[in-house]
Coordinates of C-alpha atoms and ligand atoms in Angstrom, one line a residue:
X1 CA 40.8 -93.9 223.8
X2 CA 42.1 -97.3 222.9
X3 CA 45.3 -96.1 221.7
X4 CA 45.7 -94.3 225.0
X5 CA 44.8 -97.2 226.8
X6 CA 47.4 -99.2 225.7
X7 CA 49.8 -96.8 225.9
X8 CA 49.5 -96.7 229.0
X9 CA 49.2 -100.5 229.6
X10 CA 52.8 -100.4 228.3
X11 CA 54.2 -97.5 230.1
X12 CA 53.6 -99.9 233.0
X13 CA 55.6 -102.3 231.5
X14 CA 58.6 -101.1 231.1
X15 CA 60.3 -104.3 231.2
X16 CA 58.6 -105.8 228.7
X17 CA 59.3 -102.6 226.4
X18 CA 62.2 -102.7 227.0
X19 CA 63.2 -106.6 226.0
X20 CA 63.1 -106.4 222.8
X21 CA 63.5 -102.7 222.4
X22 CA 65.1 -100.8 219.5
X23 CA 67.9 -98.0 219.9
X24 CA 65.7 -94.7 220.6
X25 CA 67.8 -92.9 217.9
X26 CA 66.8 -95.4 215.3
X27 CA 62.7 -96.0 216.6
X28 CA 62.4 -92.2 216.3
X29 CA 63.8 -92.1 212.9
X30 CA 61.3 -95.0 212.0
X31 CA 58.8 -93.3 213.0
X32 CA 59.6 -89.6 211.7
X33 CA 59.5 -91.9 208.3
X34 CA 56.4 -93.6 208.6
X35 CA 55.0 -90.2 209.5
X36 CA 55.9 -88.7 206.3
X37 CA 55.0 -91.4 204.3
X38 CA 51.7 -92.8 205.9
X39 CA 48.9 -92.4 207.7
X40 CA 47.8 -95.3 207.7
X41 CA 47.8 -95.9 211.5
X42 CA 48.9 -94.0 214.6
X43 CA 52.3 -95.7 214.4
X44 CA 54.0 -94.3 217.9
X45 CA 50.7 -95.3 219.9
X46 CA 49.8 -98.1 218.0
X47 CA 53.4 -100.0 217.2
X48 CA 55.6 -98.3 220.2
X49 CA 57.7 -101.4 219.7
X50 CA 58.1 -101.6 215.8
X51 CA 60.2 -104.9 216.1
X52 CA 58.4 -106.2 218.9
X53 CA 55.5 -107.5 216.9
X54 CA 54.1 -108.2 213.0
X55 CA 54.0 -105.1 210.7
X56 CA 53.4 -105.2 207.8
X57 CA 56.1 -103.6 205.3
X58 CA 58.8 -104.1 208.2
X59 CA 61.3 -106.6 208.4
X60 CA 63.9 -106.5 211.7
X61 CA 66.7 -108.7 212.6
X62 CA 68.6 -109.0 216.1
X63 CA 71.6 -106.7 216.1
X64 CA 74.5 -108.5 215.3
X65 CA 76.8 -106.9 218.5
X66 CA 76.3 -109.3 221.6
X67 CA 74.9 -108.2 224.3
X68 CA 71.5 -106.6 224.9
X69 CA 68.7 -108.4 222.7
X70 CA 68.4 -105.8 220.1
X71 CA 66.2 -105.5 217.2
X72 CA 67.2 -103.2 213.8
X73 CA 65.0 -102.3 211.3
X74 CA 66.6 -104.2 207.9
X75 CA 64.0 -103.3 205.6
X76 CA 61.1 -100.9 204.4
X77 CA 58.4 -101.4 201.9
X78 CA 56.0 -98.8 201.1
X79 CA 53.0 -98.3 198.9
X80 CA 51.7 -102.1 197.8
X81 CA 49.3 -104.0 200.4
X82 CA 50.0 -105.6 202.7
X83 CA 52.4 -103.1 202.9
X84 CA 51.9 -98.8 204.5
X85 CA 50.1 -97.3 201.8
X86 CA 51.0 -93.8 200.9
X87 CA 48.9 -90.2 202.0
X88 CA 48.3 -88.2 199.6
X89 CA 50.6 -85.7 201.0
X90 CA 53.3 -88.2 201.5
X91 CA 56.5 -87.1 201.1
X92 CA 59.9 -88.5 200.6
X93 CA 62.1 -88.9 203.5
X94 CA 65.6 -88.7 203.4
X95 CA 65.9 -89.2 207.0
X96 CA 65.3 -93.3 205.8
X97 CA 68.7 -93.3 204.7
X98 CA 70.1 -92.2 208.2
X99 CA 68.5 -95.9 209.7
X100 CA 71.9 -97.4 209.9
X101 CA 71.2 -101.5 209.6
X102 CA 68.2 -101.1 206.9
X103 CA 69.2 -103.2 203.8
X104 CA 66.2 -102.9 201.6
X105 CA 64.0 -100.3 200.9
X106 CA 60.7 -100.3 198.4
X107 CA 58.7 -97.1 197.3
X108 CA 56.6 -98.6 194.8
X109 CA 53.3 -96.5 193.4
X110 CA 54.0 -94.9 196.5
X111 CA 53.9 -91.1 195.6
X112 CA 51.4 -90.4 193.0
X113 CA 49.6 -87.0 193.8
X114 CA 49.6 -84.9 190.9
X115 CA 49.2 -82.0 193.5
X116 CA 51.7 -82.9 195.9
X117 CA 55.1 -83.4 194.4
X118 CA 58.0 -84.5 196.4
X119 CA 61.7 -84.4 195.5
X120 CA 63.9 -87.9 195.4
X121 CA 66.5 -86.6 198.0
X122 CA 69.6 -88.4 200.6
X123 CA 70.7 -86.5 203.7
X124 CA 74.2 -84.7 203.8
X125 CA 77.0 -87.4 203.5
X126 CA 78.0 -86.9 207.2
X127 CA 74.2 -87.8 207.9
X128 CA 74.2 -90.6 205.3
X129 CA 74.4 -94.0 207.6
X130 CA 72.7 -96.9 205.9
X131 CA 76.1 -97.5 204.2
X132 CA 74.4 -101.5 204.1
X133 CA 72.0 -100.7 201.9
X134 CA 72.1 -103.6 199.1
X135 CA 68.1 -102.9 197.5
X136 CA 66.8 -99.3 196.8
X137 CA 63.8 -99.7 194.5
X138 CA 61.9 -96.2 194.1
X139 CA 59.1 -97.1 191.4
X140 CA 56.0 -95.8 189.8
X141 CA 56.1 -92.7 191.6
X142 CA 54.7 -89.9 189.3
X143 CA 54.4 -87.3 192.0
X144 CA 58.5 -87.7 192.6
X145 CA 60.0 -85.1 191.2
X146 CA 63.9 -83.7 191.4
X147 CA 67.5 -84.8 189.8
X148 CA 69.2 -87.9 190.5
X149 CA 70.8 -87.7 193.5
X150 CA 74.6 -87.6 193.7
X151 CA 74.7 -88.7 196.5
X152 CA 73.5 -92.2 196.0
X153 CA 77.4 -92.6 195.0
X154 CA 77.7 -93.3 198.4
X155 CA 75.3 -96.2 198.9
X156 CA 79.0 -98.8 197.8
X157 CA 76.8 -102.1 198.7
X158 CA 74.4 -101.4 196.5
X159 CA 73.1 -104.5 194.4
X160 CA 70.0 -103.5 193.3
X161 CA 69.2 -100.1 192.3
X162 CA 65.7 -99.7 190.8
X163 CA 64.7 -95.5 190.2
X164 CA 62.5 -96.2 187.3
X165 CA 59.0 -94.8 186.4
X166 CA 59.0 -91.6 188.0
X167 CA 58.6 -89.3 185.2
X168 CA 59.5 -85.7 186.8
X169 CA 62.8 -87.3 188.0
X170 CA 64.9 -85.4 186.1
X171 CA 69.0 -84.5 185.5
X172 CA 72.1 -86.7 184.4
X173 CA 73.2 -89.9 185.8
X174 CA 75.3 -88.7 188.4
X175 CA 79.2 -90.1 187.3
X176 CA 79.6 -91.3 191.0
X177 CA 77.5 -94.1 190.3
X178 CA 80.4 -95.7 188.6
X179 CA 81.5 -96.4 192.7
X180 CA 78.8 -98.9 193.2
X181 CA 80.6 -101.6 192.3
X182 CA 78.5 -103.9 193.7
X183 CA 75.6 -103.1 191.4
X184 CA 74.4 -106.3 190.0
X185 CA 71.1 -104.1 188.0
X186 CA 70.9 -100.7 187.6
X187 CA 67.4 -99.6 186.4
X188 CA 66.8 -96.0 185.5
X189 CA 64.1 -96.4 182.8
X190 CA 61.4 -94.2 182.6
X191 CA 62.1 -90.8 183.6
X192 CA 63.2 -87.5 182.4
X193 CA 67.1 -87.7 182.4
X194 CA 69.0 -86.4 180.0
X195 CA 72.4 -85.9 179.1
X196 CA 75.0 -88.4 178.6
X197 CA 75.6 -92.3 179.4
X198 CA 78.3 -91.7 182.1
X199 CA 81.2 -94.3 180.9
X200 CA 82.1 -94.7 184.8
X201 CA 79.2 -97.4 184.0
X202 CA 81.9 -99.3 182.4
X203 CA 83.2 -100.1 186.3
X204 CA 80.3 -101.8 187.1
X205 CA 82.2 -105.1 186.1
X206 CA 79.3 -107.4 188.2
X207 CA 76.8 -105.4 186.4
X208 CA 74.3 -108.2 185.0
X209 CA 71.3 -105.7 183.7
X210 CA 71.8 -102.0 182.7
X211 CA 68.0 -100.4 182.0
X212 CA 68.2 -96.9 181.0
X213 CA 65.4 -97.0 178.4
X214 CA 62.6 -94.2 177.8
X215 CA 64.7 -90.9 179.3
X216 CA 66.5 -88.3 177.2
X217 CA 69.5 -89.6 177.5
X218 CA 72.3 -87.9 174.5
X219 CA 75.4 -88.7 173.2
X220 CA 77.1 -91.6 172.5
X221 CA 77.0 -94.9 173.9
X222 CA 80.2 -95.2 175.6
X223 CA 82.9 -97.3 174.3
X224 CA 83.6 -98.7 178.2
X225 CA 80.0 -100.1 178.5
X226 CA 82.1 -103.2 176.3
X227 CA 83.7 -103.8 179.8
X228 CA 80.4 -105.1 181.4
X229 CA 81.4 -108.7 180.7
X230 CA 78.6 -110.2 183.0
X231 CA 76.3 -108.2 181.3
X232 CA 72.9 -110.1 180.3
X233 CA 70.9 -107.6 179.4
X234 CA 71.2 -104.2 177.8
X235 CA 68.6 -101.7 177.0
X236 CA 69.1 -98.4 176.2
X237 CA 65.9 -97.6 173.8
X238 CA 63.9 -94.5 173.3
X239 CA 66.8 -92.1 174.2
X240 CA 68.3 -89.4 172.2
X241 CA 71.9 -91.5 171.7
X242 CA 73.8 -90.9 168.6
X243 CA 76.9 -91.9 166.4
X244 CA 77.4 -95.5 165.7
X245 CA 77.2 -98.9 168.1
X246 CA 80.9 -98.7 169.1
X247 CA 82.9 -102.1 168.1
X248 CA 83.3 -102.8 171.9
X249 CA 80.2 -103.9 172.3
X250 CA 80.8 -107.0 170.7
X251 CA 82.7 -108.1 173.9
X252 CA 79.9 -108.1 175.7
X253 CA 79.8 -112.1 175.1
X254 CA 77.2 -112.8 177.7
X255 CA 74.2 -110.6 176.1
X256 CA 71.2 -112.1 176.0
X257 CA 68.5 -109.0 175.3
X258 CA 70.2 -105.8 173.7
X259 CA 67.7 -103.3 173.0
X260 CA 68.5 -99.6 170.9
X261 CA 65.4 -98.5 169.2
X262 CA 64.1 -95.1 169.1
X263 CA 67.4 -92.9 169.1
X264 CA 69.7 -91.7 166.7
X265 CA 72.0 -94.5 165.8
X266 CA 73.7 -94.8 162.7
X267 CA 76.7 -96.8 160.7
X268 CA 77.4 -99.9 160.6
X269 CA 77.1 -103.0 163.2
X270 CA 80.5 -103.6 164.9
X271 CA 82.6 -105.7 163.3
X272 CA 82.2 -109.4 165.3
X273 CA 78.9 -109.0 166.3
X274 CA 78.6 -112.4 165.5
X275 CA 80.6 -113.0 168.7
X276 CA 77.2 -112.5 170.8
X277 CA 76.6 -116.3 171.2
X278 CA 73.8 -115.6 173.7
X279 CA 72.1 -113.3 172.4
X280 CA 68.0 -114.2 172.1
X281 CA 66.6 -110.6 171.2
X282 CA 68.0 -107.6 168.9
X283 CA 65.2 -105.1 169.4
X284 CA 67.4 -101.7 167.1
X285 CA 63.9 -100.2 165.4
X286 CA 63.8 -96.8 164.6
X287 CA 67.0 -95.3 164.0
X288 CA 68.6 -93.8 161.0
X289 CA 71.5 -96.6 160.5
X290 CA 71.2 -96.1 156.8
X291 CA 73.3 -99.0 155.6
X292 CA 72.9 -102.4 154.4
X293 CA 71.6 -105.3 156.5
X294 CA 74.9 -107.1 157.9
X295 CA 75.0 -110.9 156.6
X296 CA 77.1 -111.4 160.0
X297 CA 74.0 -111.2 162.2
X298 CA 73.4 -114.7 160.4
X299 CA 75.6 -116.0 163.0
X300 CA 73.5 -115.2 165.8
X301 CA 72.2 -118.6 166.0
X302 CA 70.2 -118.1 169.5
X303 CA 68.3 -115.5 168.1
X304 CA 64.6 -115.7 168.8
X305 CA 63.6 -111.8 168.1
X306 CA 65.8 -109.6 165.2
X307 CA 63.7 -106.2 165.1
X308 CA 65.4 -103.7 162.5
X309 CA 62.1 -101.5 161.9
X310 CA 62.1 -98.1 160.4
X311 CA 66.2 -98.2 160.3
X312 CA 66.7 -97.0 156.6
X313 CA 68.3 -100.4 155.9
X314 CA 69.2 -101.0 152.1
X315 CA 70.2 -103.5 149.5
X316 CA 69.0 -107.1 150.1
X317 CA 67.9 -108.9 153.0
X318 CA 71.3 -111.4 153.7
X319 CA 70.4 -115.1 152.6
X320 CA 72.2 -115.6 156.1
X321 CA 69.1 -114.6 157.9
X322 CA 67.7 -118.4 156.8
X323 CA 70.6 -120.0 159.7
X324 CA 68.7 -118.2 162.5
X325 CA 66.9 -121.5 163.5
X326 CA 65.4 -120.4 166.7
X327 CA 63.5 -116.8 165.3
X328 CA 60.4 -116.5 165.9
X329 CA 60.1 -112.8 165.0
X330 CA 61.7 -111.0 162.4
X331 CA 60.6 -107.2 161.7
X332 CA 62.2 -105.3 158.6
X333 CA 59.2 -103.5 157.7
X334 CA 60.2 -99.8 157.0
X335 CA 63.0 -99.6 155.5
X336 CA 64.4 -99.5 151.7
X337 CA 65.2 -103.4 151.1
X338 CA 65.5 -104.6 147.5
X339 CA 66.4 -107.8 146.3
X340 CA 64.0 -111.5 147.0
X341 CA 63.0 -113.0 149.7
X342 CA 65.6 -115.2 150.6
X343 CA 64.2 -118.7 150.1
X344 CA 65.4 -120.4 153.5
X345 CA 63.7 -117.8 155.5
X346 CA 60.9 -120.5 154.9
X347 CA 62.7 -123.1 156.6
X348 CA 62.8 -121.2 159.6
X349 CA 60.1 -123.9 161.3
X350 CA 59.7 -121.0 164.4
X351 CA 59.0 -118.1 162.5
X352 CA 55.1 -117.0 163.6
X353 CA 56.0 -113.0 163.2
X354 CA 57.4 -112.3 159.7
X355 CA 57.0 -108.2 159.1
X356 CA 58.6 -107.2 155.8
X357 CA 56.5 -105.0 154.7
X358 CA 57.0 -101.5 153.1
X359 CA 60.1 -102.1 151.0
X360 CA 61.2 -102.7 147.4
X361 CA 61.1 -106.3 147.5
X362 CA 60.9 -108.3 144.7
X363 CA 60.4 -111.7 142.5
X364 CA 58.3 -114.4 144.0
X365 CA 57.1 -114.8 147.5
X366 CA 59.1 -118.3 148.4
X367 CA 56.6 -119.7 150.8
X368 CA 55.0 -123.0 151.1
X369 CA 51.4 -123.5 152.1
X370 CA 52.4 -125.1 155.7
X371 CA 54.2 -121.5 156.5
X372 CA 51.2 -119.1 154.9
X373 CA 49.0 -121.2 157.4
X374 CA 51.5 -121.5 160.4
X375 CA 52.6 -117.5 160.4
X376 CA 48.5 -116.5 159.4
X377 CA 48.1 -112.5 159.9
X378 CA 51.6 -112.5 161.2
X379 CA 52.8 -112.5 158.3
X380 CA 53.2 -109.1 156.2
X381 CA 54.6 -108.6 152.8
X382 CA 52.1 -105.5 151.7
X383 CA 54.2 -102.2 150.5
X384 CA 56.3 -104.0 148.2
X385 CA 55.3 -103.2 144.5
X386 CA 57.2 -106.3 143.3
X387 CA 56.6 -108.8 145.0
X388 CA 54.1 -111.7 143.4
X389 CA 52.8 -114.4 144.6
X390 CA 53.4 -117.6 141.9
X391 CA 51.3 -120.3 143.6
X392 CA 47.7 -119.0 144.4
X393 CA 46.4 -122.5 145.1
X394 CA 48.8 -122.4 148.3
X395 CA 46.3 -119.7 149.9
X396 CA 43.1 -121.2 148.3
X397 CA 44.0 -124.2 150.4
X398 CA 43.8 -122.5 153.1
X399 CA 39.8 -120.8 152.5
X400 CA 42.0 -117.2 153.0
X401 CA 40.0 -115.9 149.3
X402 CA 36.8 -115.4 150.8
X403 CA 35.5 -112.4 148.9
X404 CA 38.5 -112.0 146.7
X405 CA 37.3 -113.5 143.4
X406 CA 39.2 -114.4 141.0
X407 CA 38.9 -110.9 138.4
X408 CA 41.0 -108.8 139.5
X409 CA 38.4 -106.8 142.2
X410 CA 40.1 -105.1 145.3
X411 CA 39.4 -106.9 148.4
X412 CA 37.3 -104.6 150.9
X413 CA 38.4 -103.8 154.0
X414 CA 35.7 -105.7 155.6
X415 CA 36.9 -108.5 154.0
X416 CA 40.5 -107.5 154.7
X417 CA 39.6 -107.8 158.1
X418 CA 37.9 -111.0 158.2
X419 CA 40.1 -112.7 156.4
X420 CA 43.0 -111.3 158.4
X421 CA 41.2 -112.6 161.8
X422 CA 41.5 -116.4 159.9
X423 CA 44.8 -116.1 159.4
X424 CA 47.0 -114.4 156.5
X425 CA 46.9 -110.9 156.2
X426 CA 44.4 -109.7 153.9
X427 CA 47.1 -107.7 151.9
X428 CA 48.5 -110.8 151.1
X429 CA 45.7 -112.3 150.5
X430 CA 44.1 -110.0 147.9
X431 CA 47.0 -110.4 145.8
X432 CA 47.2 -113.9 145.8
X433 CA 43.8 -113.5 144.4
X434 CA 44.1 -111.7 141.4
X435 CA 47.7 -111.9 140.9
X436 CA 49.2 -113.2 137.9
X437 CA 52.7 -113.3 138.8
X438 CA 54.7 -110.7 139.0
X439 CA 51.7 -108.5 137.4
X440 CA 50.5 -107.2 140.4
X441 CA 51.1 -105.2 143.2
X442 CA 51.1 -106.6 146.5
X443 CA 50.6 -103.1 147.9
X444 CA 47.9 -101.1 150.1
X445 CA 46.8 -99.2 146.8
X446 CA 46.2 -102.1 144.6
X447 CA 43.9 -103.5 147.6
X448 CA 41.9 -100.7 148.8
Ligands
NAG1 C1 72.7 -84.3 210.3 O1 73.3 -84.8 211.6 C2 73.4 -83.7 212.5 C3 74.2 -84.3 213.7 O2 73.6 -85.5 214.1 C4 72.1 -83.1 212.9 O3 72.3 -82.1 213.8 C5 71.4 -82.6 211.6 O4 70.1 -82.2 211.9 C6 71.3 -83.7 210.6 N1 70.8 -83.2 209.3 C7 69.9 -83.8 208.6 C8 69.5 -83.1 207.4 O5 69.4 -84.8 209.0
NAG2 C1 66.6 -85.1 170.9 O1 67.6 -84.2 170.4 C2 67.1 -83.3 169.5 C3 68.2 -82.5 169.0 O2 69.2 -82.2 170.0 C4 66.0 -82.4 170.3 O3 65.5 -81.5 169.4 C5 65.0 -83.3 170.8 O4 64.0 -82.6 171.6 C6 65.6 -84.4 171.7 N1 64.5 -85.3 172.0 C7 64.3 -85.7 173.3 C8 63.2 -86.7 173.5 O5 65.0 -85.3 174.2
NAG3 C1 87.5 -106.5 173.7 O1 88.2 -107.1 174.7 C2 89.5 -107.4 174.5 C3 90.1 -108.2 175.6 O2 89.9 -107.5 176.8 C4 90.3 -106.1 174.2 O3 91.6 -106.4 173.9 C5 89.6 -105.4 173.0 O4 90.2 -104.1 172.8 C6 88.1 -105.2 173.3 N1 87.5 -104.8 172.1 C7 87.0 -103.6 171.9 C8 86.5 -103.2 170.6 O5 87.0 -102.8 172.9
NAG4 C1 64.6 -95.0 150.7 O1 65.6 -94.4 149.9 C2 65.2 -93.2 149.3 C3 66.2 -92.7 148.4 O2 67.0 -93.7 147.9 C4 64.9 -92.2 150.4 O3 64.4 -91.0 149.9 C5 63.9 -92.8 151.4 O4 63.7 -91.9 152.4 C6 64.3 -94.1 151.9 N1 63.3 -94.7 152.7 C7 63.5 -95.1 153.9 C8 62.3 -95.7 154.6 O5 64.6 -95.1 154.4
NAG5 C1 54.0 -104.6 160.0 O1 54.5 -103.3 160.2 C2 53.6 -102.3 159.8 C3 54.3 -101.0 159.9 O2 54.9 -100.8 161.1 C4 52.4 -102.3 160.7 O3 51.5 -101.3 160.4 C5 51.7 -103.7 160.6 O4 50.6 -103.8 161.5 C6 52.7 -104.8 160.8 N1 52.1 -106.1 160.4 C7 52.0 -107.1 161.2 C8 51.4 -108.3 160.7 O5 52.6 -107.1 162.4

């Protein structure tokens, strides 16, 4: 009734409808969208003149060309209130990319019914008009479903391109997207693609973040991503890449986050990887590199996290590591490291996250009582059968023997745990306990 009502209130108004009226072609294309995607009101009865008043999720600017006081739509954000929310049988509409001024568009936890999948999809190039399009951010939809587009080539001021999160999206990075030269991020993480990083990437010279993390991605890592000089942040974990980190990536001088873990790497670090000045975190866990720690990353003197988990790393860890002044994390645990603890790693005064554990380390554990207390049940050196512990009044000063005693008796778990939540790790602990140096084992078994 009301709707009606004011529909026809403003069918007598032409005048008014018309001021700051929108081109027809592009109004019915609004609405056709909101139609698919919402239902959240009656948006032709309700909002007859989408620019003409607030709406939530809908930006417009005057048209540019003089003349009549036009409105265009410049940009769309679903899912998120205050923004449209999203039916349950929404589906995606390609006709969006046919609104010819829009510059940002948002689907964000926007398609999410299990039981009503819709496919990512543009209209035919000819059709294809939003040729302004700088944002495209289509994320957290698990209900979207279908390949990447090729299409999306044809977006050229794209900026921002966000497709991340929507698991059943599926098939390769189309090469095309090599075109967008614009791109300053490209995020594809978290869906289902698979074959290879397309090195057309490498064109992308204004690139500043590349996120293709958490798909199936195989192959190499291209030699041409070393091209991505602005590049600040890479991350291309939890993929299926192989072969080795090839030497051009140590061009990529203005790194700041490079993250590889989970895939298939292996070999050696390129040669002047010290040349990444910037760089604060080396997340490579999890891949079967197989080869000795490189002293080199020594150099690395903004490092704040060095993660190297699980990577079949041998020989010792490089007394080098004791120049990364800023670390505050350093995970080695996992792999087949011999040798001691280098004593400056106990210099390193921002170290609260020191992991070494399952190796074949040996000799004596070379910290002081102020780090034991500062790094507490961050700290863990259990799994390695050789290391000892020469200074057991360092973690009696602390009150972490609770329940240890001083004969030789495992710790429990329960005391494990307790003495964990005070601080060092109860692994650590138990040995420090009963050790005579270099007698015991500062391993699981010897503990519980
Ligand atoms: C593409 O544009 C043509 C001509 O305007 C139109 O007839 C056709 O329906 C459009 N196709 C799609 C898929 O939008
Ligand atoms: C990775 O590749 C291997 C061998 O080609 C394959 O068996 C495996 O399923 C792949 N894993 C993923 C997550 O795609
Ligand atoms: C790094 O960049 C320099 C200068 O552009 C180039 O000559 C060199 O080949 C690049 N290194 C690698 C390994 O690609
Ligand atoms: C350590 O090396 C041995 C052989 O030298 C190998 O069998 C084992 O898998 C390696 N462990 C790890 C964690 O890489
Ligand atoms: C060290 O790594 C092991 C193996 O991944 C893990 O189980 C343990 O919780 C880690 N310890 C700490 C203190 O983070």
């Amino acid at each position: 009734m009301l709707p009606a009502l004011i529909a026809l209130l403003l069918s007598l108004l032409p005048a008014v409808a018309d001021a700051a009226s929108m081109d027809p072609t592009e109004r019915e294309t609004l609405f056709r969208v909101m139609e698919a995607v919402s239902s959240d009101r009656d948006w032709r009865f309700e909002s007859p003149d989408p620019c003409g008043g607030p709406w939530p999720g809908l930006e417009c600017k005057p048209a540019a060309d003089a003349g009549a006081a036009r409105m265009h739509v410049t940009r769309l954000d679903f899912g998120v209130e205050p923004n449209p929310t999203c039916k349950d049988s929404a589906s995606f509409p390609p006709e969006v990319f046919t609104l010819p001024h829009v510059q940002s568009l948002f689907f964000v936890d926007c398609f999410t019914n299990p039981a009503a999948t819709t496919a990512l999809a543009l209209p035919p190039p000819a059709n294809l008009s939003a040729t302004g399009l700088q944002q495209l951010s289509i994320r957290a939809n698990p209900a979207l479903s279908g390949v990447m587009p090729p299409a999306l080539a044809s977006l050229r001021s794209l900026q921002v391109l966000t497709i991340s999160q929507n698991g059943l999206v599926r098939g390769e990075i189309p090469p095309g997207i090599g075109d967008l030269t614009s791109l300053l991020r490209l995020d594809l993480s978290y869906n289902s693609l698979s074959g290879p990083v397309p090195s057309q990437i490498g064109q992308l010279k204004s690139l500043v973040g590349l996120d293709l993390s958490y798909n199936s991605l195989s192959g190499a890592i291209p030699s041409r991503l070393g091209e991505l000089r602005q590049l600040q942040k890479l991350d291309l974990s939890s993929n299926n890449l192989t072969a080795g980190i090839p030497d051009a990536v140590a061009n990529l001088t203005s790194l700041t986050f490079l993250a590889l873990s989970n895939n298939g790497l292996t070999g050696r670090f390129p040669p002047g990887i010290s040349g990444l000045r910037s760089l604060q975190y080396l997340i490579m866990d999890s891949n079967p590199m197989g080869v000795p720690l490189p002293s080199e990353l020594g150099s690395l003197a903004r490092l704040q996290e060095l993660r190297l988990a699980g990577s079949g790393y041998s020989g010792p860890i490089p007394d080098a590591f004791g120049q990364l002044a800023s670390l505050t994390t350093l995970s080695l645990q996992d792999n087949n490291l011999t040798g001691p603890i280098p004593a400056a790693l106990s210099r390193l005064g921002r170290m609260y996250h020191l992991n070494l554990s399952n190796n074949a380390l040996g000799g004596a554990v070379p910290f002081d009582r102020a780090f034991l207390r500062r790094l507490g049940g961050n700290l863990d050196l259990s799994g390695n059968s050789g290391l000892c512990l020469d200074d057991r009044s360092a973690l009696r000063g602390i009150g972490a023997c609770r329940g240890g005693g001083d004969g030789g008796t495992p710790m429990s778990s329960s005391a494990r745990t307790s003495s964990g939540s005070r601080g060092v790790r109860g692994s650590l602990v138990g040995a420090a306990c009963v050790a005579v140096c270099c007698l015991l084992a500062l391993n699981e078994h010897a503990l519980y």
